[in-house]
Short mmCIF file of C-alpha atoms and ligand atoms in Angstrom, two decimals:
data_model
loop_
_atom_site.label_atom_id
_atom_site.label_comp_id
_atom_site.label_asym_id
_atom_site.label_seq_id
_atom_site.Cartn_x
_atom_site.Cartn_y
_atom_site.Cartn_z
CA UNK A 380 -32.27 5.73 26.63
CA UNK A 381 -29.74 3.27 25.23
CA UNK A 382 -26.68 4.46 23.32
CA UNK A 383 -24.25 2.41 21.23
CA UNK A 384 -20.76 3.79 20.56
CA UNK A 385 -18.72 2.30 17.74
CA UNK A 386 -14.96 2.29 18.12
CA UNK A 387 -12.21 1.43 20.57
CA UNK A 388 -9.92 4.43 20.92
CA UNK A 389 -9.33 7.32 23.26
CA UNK A 390 -11.88 9.38 21.34
CA UNK A 391 -14.58 6.78 22.00
CA UNK A 392 -13.57 6.42 25.65
CA UNK A 393 -13.96 10.21 26.06
CA UNK A 394 -17.38 10.03 24.34
CA UNK A 395 -18.51 7.18 26.58
CA UNK A 396 -17.46 9.17 29.63
CA UNK A 397 -19.33 12.26 28.49
CA UNK A 398 -22.43 10.34 27.44
CA UNK A 399 -22.46 8.52 30.79
CA UNK A 400 -22.93 11.94 32.43
CA UNK A 401 -26.21 12.48 30.60
CA UNK A 402 -29.25 12.08 32.83
CA UNK A 403 -31.14 10.76 29.83
CA UNK A 404 -28.92 7.72 29.32
CA UNK A 405 -29.59 4.44 31.14
CA UNK A 406 -27.29 2.13 29.29
CA UNK A 407 -24.23 2.43 27.02
CA UNK A 408 -22.83 -0.26 24.76
CA UNK A 409 -19.44 -0.04 23.06
CA UNK A 410 -18.48 -2.03 19.97
CA UNK A 411 -15.87 -3.25 20.64
CA UNK A 412 -14.83 -0.60 23.19
CA UNK A 413 -11.71 -0.86 25.33
CA UNK A 414 -10.87 -1.86 28.92
CA UNK A 415 -11.00 1.76 30.10
CA UNK A 416 -14.70 1.97 29.28
CA UNK A 417 -15.65 -1.24 31.05
CA UNK A 418 -17.11 0.48 34.12
CA UNK A 419 -19.31 2.77 32.04
CA UNK A 420 -20.30 0.69 29.04
CA UNK A 421 -21.07 -2.90 28.18
CA UNK A 422 -18.57 -4.03 25.59
CA UNK A 423 -19.83 -6.08 22.68
CA UNK A 424 -17.53 -8.13 20.52
CA UNK A 425 -18.37 -6.66 17.11
CA UNK A 426 -15.84 -4.87 14.94
CA UNK A 427 -16.56 -1.37 13.58
CA UNK A 428 -16.35 -2.72 10.02
CA UNK A 429 -19.14 -5.28 10.64
CA UNK A 430 -21.88 -2.84 9.76
CA UNK A 431 -24.67 -5.39 9.22
CA UNK A 432 -23.98 -7.03 12.57
CA UNK A 433 -23.98 -3.61 14.24
CA UNK A 434 -27.33 -2.73 12.69
CA UNK A 435 -28.71 -6.13 13.79
CA UNK A 436 -27.49 -5.42 17.33
CA UNK A 437 -29.05 -1.94 17.37
CA UNK A 438 -32.34 -3.38 16.12
CA UNK A 439 -32.44 -6.30 18.55
CA UNK A 440 -31.44 -4.22 21.57
CA UNK A 441 -33.65 -1.26 20.68
CA UNK A 442 -30.77 1.21 20.69
CA UNK A 443 -32.05 4.80 20.69
CA UNK A 444 -28.88 6.40 19.32
CA UNK A 445 -25.76 4.97 17.69
CA UNK A 446 -22.63 7.12 17.51
CA UNK A 447 -19.88 6.28 15.03
CA UNK A 448 -16.34 7.09 16.17
CA UNK A 449 -13.93 6.05 13.38
CA UNK A 450 -14.09 6.69 9.64
CA UNK A 451 -13.99 3.09 8.40
CA UNK A 452 -17.67 2.21 9.11
CA UNK A 453 -18.72 5.54 7.55
CA UNK A 454 -16.74 4.66 4.42
CA UNK A 455 -18.53 1.29 4.37
CA UNK A 456 -21.95 2.93 4.54
CA UNK A 457 -23.03 2.21 8.11
CA UNK A 458 -25.26 5.29 8.20
CA UNK A 459 -27.05 4.25 5.00
CA UNK A 460 -27.60 0.79 6.48
CA UNK A 461 -29.03 2.22 9.73
CA UNK A 462 -31.17 4.74 7.82
CA UNK A 463 -32.63 1.98 5.68
CA UNK A 464 -33.79 0.27 8.88
CA UNK A 465 -35.04 3.47 10.53
CA UNK A 466 -32.41 3.27 13.26
CA UNK A 467 -31.15 6.58 14.65
CA UNK A 468 -27.44 7.14 14.05
CA UNK A 469 -25.03 10.06 14.30
CA UNK A 470 -22.75 10.35 11.27
CA UNK A 471 -22.76 11.18 7.55
CA UNK A 472 -23.88 8.85 4.79
CA UNK A 473 -21.30 7.09 2.62
CA UNK A 474 -21.70 9.75 -0.09
CA UNK A 475 -21.28 12.66 2.33
CA UNK A 476 -18.33 10.96 4.07
CA UNK A 477 -16.40 11.21 0.78
CA UNK A 478 -15.27 14.57 2.09
CA UNK A 479 -12.84 12.44 4.12
CA UNK A 480 -12.69 9.12 2.31
CA UNK A 481 -11.49 10.58 -1.01
CA UNK A 482 -8.95 13.37 -0.87
CA UNK A 483 -9.28 13.97 -4.61
CA UNK A 484 -13.05 14.43 -4.18
CA UNK A 485 -12.48 16.77 -1.23
CA UNK A 486 -9.92 18.87 -3.11
CA UNK A 487 -12.08 19.20 -6.24
CA UNK A 488 -15.07 20.02 -4.02
CA UNK A 489 -13.13 22.79 -2.29
CA UNK A 490 -11.95 24.19 -5.61
CA UNK A 491 -15.56 24.26 -6.88
CA UNK A 492 -16.89 25.91 -3.73
CA UNK A 493 -14.09 28.46 -3.32
CA UNK A 494 -13.02 26.98 -0.02
CA UNK A 495 -9.41 28.04 0.55
CA UNK A 496 -7.02 25.09 0.17
CA UNK A 497 -3.47 24.63 -1.16
CA UNK A 498 -3.09 24.24 -4.95
CA UNK A 499 -3.02 20.58 -5.99
CA UNK A 500 -2.97 17.98 -8.72
CA UNK A 501 -4.36 14.44 -8.69
CA UNK A 502 -2.46 11.52 -10.27
CA UNK A 503 -3.68 8.02 -11.10
CA UNK A 504 -0.29 6.54 -11.97
CA UNK A 505 3.12 6.59 -10.30
CA UNK A 506 4.81 7.51 -13.60
CA UNK A 507 2.70 10.68 -13.99
CA UNK A 508 3.18 11.63 -10.35
CA UNK A 509 6.95 11.13 -10.63
CA UNK A 510 7.06 13.16 -13.83
CA UNK A 511 5.28 16.03 -12.05
CA UNK A 512 8.12 16.17 -9.51
CA UNK A 513 10.53 17.40 -12.20
CA UNK A 514 8.71 20.76 -12.41
CA UNK A 515 7.09 20.99 -8.98
CA UNK A 516 8.26 23.51 -6.40
CA UNK A 517 9.52 22.08 -3.09
CA UNK A 518 8.63 21.48 -0.32
CA UNK A 519 5.38 19.78 -1.29
CA UNK A 520 2.92 17.32 0.21
CA UNK A 521 2.08 13.86 -1.16
CA UNK A 522 -1.18 12.29 0.05
CA UNK A 523 -2.73 8.90 -0.55
CA UNK A 524 -6.22 9.51 -1.94
CA UNK A 525 -8.15 7.17 0.36
CA UNK A 526 -8.20 6.37 4.07
CA UNK A 527 -4.85 5.65 5.69
CA UNK A 528 -5.50 6.03 9.45
CA UNK A 529 -3.88 9.46 9.44
CA UNK A 530 -0.65 8.06 8.05
CA UNK A 531 -0.85 8.58 4.29
CA UNK A 532 0.42 12.18 4.29
CA UNK A 533 4.08 12.93 3.48
CA UNK A 534 5.63 16.38 3.75
CA UNK A 535 8.56 16.22 1.33
CA UNK A 536 11.42 18.73 1.33
CA UNK A 537 13.25 17.16 -1.61
CA UNK A 538 12.52 15.30 -4.80
CA UNK A 539 13.86 11.95 -3.58
CA UNK A 540 11.58 12.09 -0.50
CA UNK A 541 8.56 12.73 -2.71
CA UNK A 542 9.59 9.93 -5.08
CA UNK A 543 9.89 7.57 -2.10
CA UNK A 544 6.43 8.60 -0.86
CA UNK A 545 4.89 7.97 -4.30
CA UNK A 546 6.66 4.63 -4.43
CA UNK A 547 5.35 3.57 -0.99
CA UNK A 548 1.80 4.65 -1.78
CA UNK A 549 1.39 3.65 -5.43
CA UNK A 550 3.99 0.97 -6.18
CA UNK A 551 4.46 -0.89 -2.88
CA UNK A 552 0.77 -0.41 -2.10
CA UNK A 553 1.31 0.42 1.58
CA UNK A 554 -2.30 1.63 1.89
CA UNK A 555 -3.88 -0.82 -0.54
CA UNK A 556 -6.64 0.64 -2.70
CA UNK A 557 -6.38 3.95 -0.83
CA UNK A 558 -3.16 4.52 -2.76
CA UNK A 559 -4.53 4.06 -6.28
CA UNK A 560 -4.43 7.83 -6.68
CA UNK A 561 -2.26 10.46 -5.02
CA UNK A 562 -2.87 14.14 -4.43
CA UNK A 563 0.23 16.32 -4.64
CA UNK A 564 -0.30 19.72 -3.09
CA UNK A 565 1.63 22.87 -2.25
CA UNK A 566 3.24 23.02 1.15
CA UNK A 567 1.96 25.78 3.43
CA UNK A 568 3.54 27.18 6.53
CA UNK A 569 1.63 28.73 9.39
CA UNK A 570 0.01 27.38 12.51
CA UNK A 571 -2.23 24.33 12.41
CA UNK A 572 -5.54 24.01 14.19
CA UNK A 573 -8.60 21.79 14.18
CA UNK A 574 -12.14 23.03 13.81
CA UNK A 575 -15.04 20.70 14.54
CA UNK A 576 -18.71 21.42 13.96
CA UNK A 577 -21.82 19.32 14.42
CA UNK A 578 -24.20 19.51 11.46
CA UNK A 579 -27.79 18.36 10.95
CA UNK A 580 -27.80 18.68 7.17
CA UNK A 581 -28.54 22.41 7.19
CA UNK A 582 -27.66 23.92 10.54
CA UNK A 583 -24.19 24.04 12.05
CA UNK A 584 -23.19 23.97 15.70
CA UNK A 585 -19.49 24.84 15.99
CA UNK A 586 -17.59 23.20 18.86
CA UNK A 587 -14.72 24.69 20.86
CA UNK A 588 -11.49 25.02 18.89
CA UNK A 589 -8.53 22.74 19.39
CA UNK A 590 -5.06 22.09 18.10
CA UNK A 591 -3.40 18.72 17.68
CA UNK A 592 0.22 17.75 17.36
CA UNK A 593 0.46 15.41 14.41
CA UNK A 594 4.19 14.78 14.20
CA UNK A 595 5.64 11.83 16.07
CA UNK A 596 8.56 13.71 17.61
CA UNK A 597 9.17 16.82 19.67
CA UNK A 598 9.67 20.07 17.79
CA UNK A 599 7.19 18.83 15.16
CA UNK A 600 9.72 16.42 13.68
CA UNK A 601 9.35 12.89 12.34
CA UNK A 602 6.47 11.28 10.45
CA UNK A 603 2.81 12.27 10.69
CA UNK A 604 0.72 10.27 13.13
CA UNK A 605 -2.96 10.20 14.07
CA UNK A 606 -2.03 12.81 16.72
CA UNK A 607 0.38 12.82 19.67
CA UNK A 608 -1.44 15.35 21.81
CA UNK A 609 -3.94 18.20 21.74
CA UNK A 610 -5.04 21.33 23.53
CA UNK A 611 -8.27 23.31 23.61
CA UNK A 612 -8.91 26.11 22.89
CA UNK A 613 -6.50 26.66 19.98
CA UNK A 614 -4.51 29.62 21.33
CA UNK A 615 -4.29 31.49 18.04
CA UNK A 616 -8.04 31.65 17.34
CA UNK A 617 -9.89 34.81 18.37
CA UNK A 618 -13.48 35.72 17.54
CA UNK A 619 -12.59 37.20 14.10
CA UNK A 620 -10.70 34.14 12.93
CA UNK A 621 -13.45 31.88 14.29
CA UNK A 622 -16.05 33.78 12.25
CA UNK A 623 -13.82 33.75 9.18
CA UNK A 624 -13.46 29.95 9.42
CA UNK A 625 -17.23 29.54 9.72
CA UNK A 626 -17.83 31.82 6.75
CA UNK A 627 -15.09 30.72 4.38
CA UNK A 628 -14.85 27.01 5.25
CA UNK A 629 -17.63 25.40 7.27
CA UNK A 630 -20.71 27.11 5.86
CA UNK A 631 -19.71 26.71 2.18
CA UNK A 632 -18.77 23.08 2.84
CA UNK A 633 -22.16 22.23 4.35
CA UNK A 634 -24.14 24.12 1.70
CA UNK A 635 -21.91 22.77 -1.12
CA UNK A 636 -22.49 19.19 0.04
CA UNK A 637 -26.23 19.79 0.28
CA UNK A 638 -26.18 21.21 -3.26
CA UNK A 639 -24.50 17.99 -4.47
CA UNK A 640 -27.17 15.89 -2.78
CA UNK A 641 -24.71 14.81 -0.08
CA UNK A 642 -26.51 16.44 2.82
CA UNK A 643 -24.11 16.43 5.74
CA UNK A 644 -25.30 15.12 9.10
CA UNK A 645 -22.66 14.38 11.68
CA UNK A 646 -19.38 15.87 12.70
CA UNK A 647 -17.46 17.90 10.15
CA UNK A 648 -13.79 18.35 11.00
CA UNK A 649 -11.57 20.83 9.18
CA UNK A 650 -7.82 20.50 9.63
CA UNK A 651 -6.61 24.04 8.97
CA UNK A 652 -3.39 25.89 8.41
CA UNK A 653 -3.68 29.49 9.55
CA UNK A 654 -1.53 31.40 7.08
CA UNK A 655 -0.88 35.11 6.64
CA UNK A 656 -3.58 35.08 3.96
CA UNK A 657 -6.11 33.44 6.30
CA UNK A 658 -7.27 29.87 7.01
CA UNK A 659 -6.56 27.16 4.42
CA UNK A 660 -8.05 23.66 4.60
CA UNK A 661 -5.50 20.85 4.70
CA UNK A 662 -8.14 18.15 5.09
CA UNK A 663 -11.71 17.47 6.03
CA UNK A 664 -12.69 14.56 8.23
CA UNK A 665 -16.17 13.12 8.52
CA UNK A 666 -15.90 12.27 12.22
CA UNK A 667 -14.62 13.55 15.54
CA UNK A 668 -10.84 14.08 15.69
CA UNK A 669 -8.68 11.92 17.93
CA UNK A 670 -7.21 13.26 20.28
CA UNK A 671 -9.02 16.60 19.72
CA UNK A 672 -12.32 15.12 20.95
CA UNK A 673 -10.77 14.26 24.30
CA UNK A 674 -9.81 17.90 24.99
CA UNK A 675 -12.96 19.42 23.52
CA UNK A 676 -15.35 17.14 25.43
CA UNK A 677 -13.51 17.81 28.68
CA UNK A 678 -14.63 21.44 28.29
CA UNK A 679 -18.20 20.73 27.21
CA UNK A 680 -20.74 21.60 29.91
CA UNK A 681 -23.85 20.78 27.83
CA UNK A 682 -25.33 17.32 27.36
CA UNK A 683 -23.52 15.63 24.44
CA UNK A 684 -26.50 13.36 23.82
CA UNK A 685 -28.75 16.37 23.11
CA UNK A 686 -26.23 17.57 20.54
CA UNK A 687 -25.75 14.23 18.78
CA UNK A 688 -29.46 13.50 18.78
CA UNK A 689 -30.22 17.03 17.52
CA UNK A 690 -27.97 16.39 14.51
CA UNK A 691 -29.41 12.94 13.82
CA UNK A 692 -32.99 14.28 14.08
CA UNK A 693 -32.29 17.42 12.02
CA UNK A 694 -33.27 19.81 14.79
CA UNK A 695 -30.01 21.35 15.95
CA UNK A 696 -31.73 24.72 16.23
CA UNK A 697 -33.03 23.62 19.61
CA UNK A 698 -29.54 22.82 20.89
CA UNK A 699 -26.68 24.99 22.16
CA UNK A 700 -23.23 24.39 23.62
CA UNK A 701 -21.80 25.76 26.84
CA UNK A 702 -18.06 25.60 27.42
CA UNK A 703 -15.89 25.53 30.49
CA UNK A 704 -13.50 28.51 30.46
CA UNK A 705 -10.65 26.25 31.55
CA UNK A 706 -7.94 25.09 29.18
CA UNK A 707 -7.66 21.38 28.47
CA UNK A 708 -4.75 19.29 27.27
CA UNK A 709 -3.98 15.73 26.26
CA UNK A 710 -0.68 13.87 25.85
CA UNK A 711 -0.67 10.57 23.98
CA UNK A 712 1.48 7.80 25.43
CA UNK A 713 2.54 5.69 22.47
CA UNK A 714 4.73 2.69 21.73
CA UNK A 715 8.23 3.14 20.32
CA UNK A 716 8.00 2.66 16.56
CA UNK A 717 4.50 4.15 16.16
CA UNK A 718 3.27 5.09 13.49
CA UNK A 719 5.29 2.16 12.07
CA UNK A 720 5.62 -1.22 13.77
CA UNK A 721 5.92 -1.56 17.53
CA UNK A 722 6.03 -4.27 20.20
CA UNK A 723 2.86 -4.90 22.25
CA UNK A 724 1.85 -6.96 25.30
CA UNK A 725 3.70 -5.19 28.07
CA UNK A 726 2.10 -4.54 31.50
CA UNK A 727 0.71 -1.06 32.11
CA UNK A 728 1.04 0.22 35.67
CA UNK A 729 0.54 3.36 37.71
CA UNK A 730 -2.84 4.49 36.37
CA UNK A 731 -4.47 4.85 39.79
CA UNK A 732 -1.61 6.96 41.11
CA UNK A 733 -1.76 9.17 38.02
CA UNK A 734 -5.53 9.59 38.37
CA UNK A 735 -5.14 10.51 42.06
CA UNK A 736 -3.48 13.72 40.84
CA UNK A 737 -6.70 14.67 39.06
CA UNK A 738 -5.78 13.69 35.51
CA UNK A 739 -8.16 11.78 33.26
CA UNK A 740 -6.69 8.71 31.55
CA UNK A 741 -8.48 7.59 28.40
CA UNK A 742 -7.55 4.19 27.02
CA UNK A 743 -6.73 3.69 23.34
CA UNK A 744 -4.43 0.73 22.59
CA UNK A 745 -4.91 -1.36 25.73
CA UNK A 746 -6.13 -4.91 26.35
CA UNK A 747 -7.12 -6.77 29.51
CA UNK A 748 -5.43 -10.16 29.96
CA UNK A 749 -5.06 -12.66 32.81
CA UNK A 750 -1.89 -10.78 33.70
CA UNK A 751 -3.72 -7.45 33.88
CA UNK A 752 -3.75 -4.44 31.58
CA UNK A 753 -1.29 -4.57 28.68
CA UNK A 754 -0.37 -2.51 25.64
CA UNK A 755 -2.08 -3.51 22.40
CA UNK A 756 -1.92 -0.57 19.96
CA UNK A 757 0.39 2.23 18.82
CA UNK A 758 -1.37 4.96 20.77
CA UNK A 759 -1.83 3.35 24.19
CA UNK A 760 -3.21 5.96 26.60
CA UNK A 761 -4.30 9.60 26.55
CA UNK A 762 -3.44 11.51 29.71
CA UNK A 763 -5.67 14.58 29.91
CA UNK A 764 -6.49 17.39 32.31
CA UNK A 765 -8.07 20.82 32.54
CA UNK A 766 -6.83 23.87 34.42
CA UNK A 767 -7.03 27.64 34.54
CA UNK A 768 -3.95 28.08 32.33
CA UNK A 769 -2.22 25.96 29.70
CA UNK A 770 0.90 25.90 31.84
CA UNK A 771 -0.90 24.49 34.89
CA UNK A 772 -2.85 22.02 32.76
CA UNK A 773 0.23 20.65 31.06
CA UNK A 774 2.22 20.49 34.32
CA UNK A 775 -0.58 18.39 35.86
CA UNK A 776 -0.60 16.05 32.87
CA UNK A 777 3.16 15.53 32.87
CA UNK A 778 3.10 14.92 36.66
CA UNK A 779 0.43 12.27 36.06
CA UNK A 780 2.49 10.67 33.29
CA UNK A 781 5.47 10.32 35.63
CA UNK A 782 3.58 7.55 37.51
CA UNK A 783 2.65 5.51 34.43
CA UNK A 784 4.94 2.78 33.17
CA UNK A 785 5.00 0.27 30.33
CA UNK A 786 7.79 -1.01 28.10
CA UNK A 787 8.72 1.07 25.06
CA UNK A 788 6.64 4.06 26.19
CA UNK A 789 7.25 7.24 24.19
CA UNK A 790 5.51 10.61 24.33
CA UNK A 791 6.15 14.19 23.33
CA UNK A 792 7.30 16.44 26.15
CA UNK A 793 6.41 19.63 24.31
CA UNK A 794 2.60 19.35 23.97
CA UNK A 795 1.09 22.72 24.77
CA UNK A 796 4.49 24.30 25.02
CA UNK A 797 5.56 24.53 21.41
CA UNK A 798 3.51 26.97 19.36
CA UNK A 799 3.26 25.94 15.73
N1 LIG B 1724 -6.03 14.12 15.04
C1 LIG B 1724 -6.35 14.15 13.69
C2 LIG B 1724 -7.45 13.28 13.27
O1 LIG B 1724 -8.26 12.84 14.06
O2 LIG B 1724 -7.57 13.01 12.08
#
């Protein structure tokens, strides 16, 4: 069969790798993909936002399954477009993807369905949001309502920080239309984890747990990013907590969406804070997490294509997941300045030597030029490994990283070692 993957990050590279291991797959295309995938997939020069062109490609090339990596094409309605042409695609419709694309929708939805989440208020003007700060307890969290590539969330300890966040989002328009509303919610402390489940509209297939490290700097300091590293399984999640998350978060979310005529097919991601009172949802995403997917797929023994196809065809009941007992980890090598501005175009070297130690290197922000492989995006590479213990896994990854060089490389040295 022929599979098309949409996206160009480390998540998509990990998916391409896993899908290439399926005996059922003859050919993989990636739109637009990245240089790391070149041996496994044919790259096509179409952007994820060009949903009509992607549907045309899938139709012309008789693609059997299209898998959407990032959120932007989901927000634009790629699944609706493919459905209207009878093309098989893995992902939620535009309406169902609102669970990620509108934080105010997601928060109201959780309130209605008794899904545990921090208390919140939604504001449509900067003046009202600023006025709320006078009475609000601190710390608190300010979030842009719409998509912001994982960057529109501000944890604010003091009033002036919150005022600055509101100003950036609503007055300066840093996230464009995504900042027309803000959600201001209570700050929670506890340990964060990610829970991903594949859904076919009714049935739910939970994946292995994971934990990502969202802050840019060691010790969980600095601004939020898309994720600077991840491990799987999430160390704090035993069987009881797993069941509690399924019962109080995932099942009510899937049945609540179905009730609202937003039947959920695709990957449902819950970003959770595990508090003393139990799990609380910080956010839902309508797609695989990045870099959580890298560590989860490294432990998946089953055929990913069976799982994705089962969801798209609404017959997940025929599909199961087997997991490697090993622990997996991922460290993101980024460019200095990320998640803000950063310099690109510097030569990347040492990947073969790193890989010779047994680490997996997924590409994210890389480009191939006449001079060779260069940096092209904030998160450049994901260095990943599995091992019998977290300690051995992380030691292998950091050994691998020691061979890799590019200008302005930054990474967290505490992935897997700091418990949140
Ligand atoms: N790593 C968090 C996310 O994918 O949104």
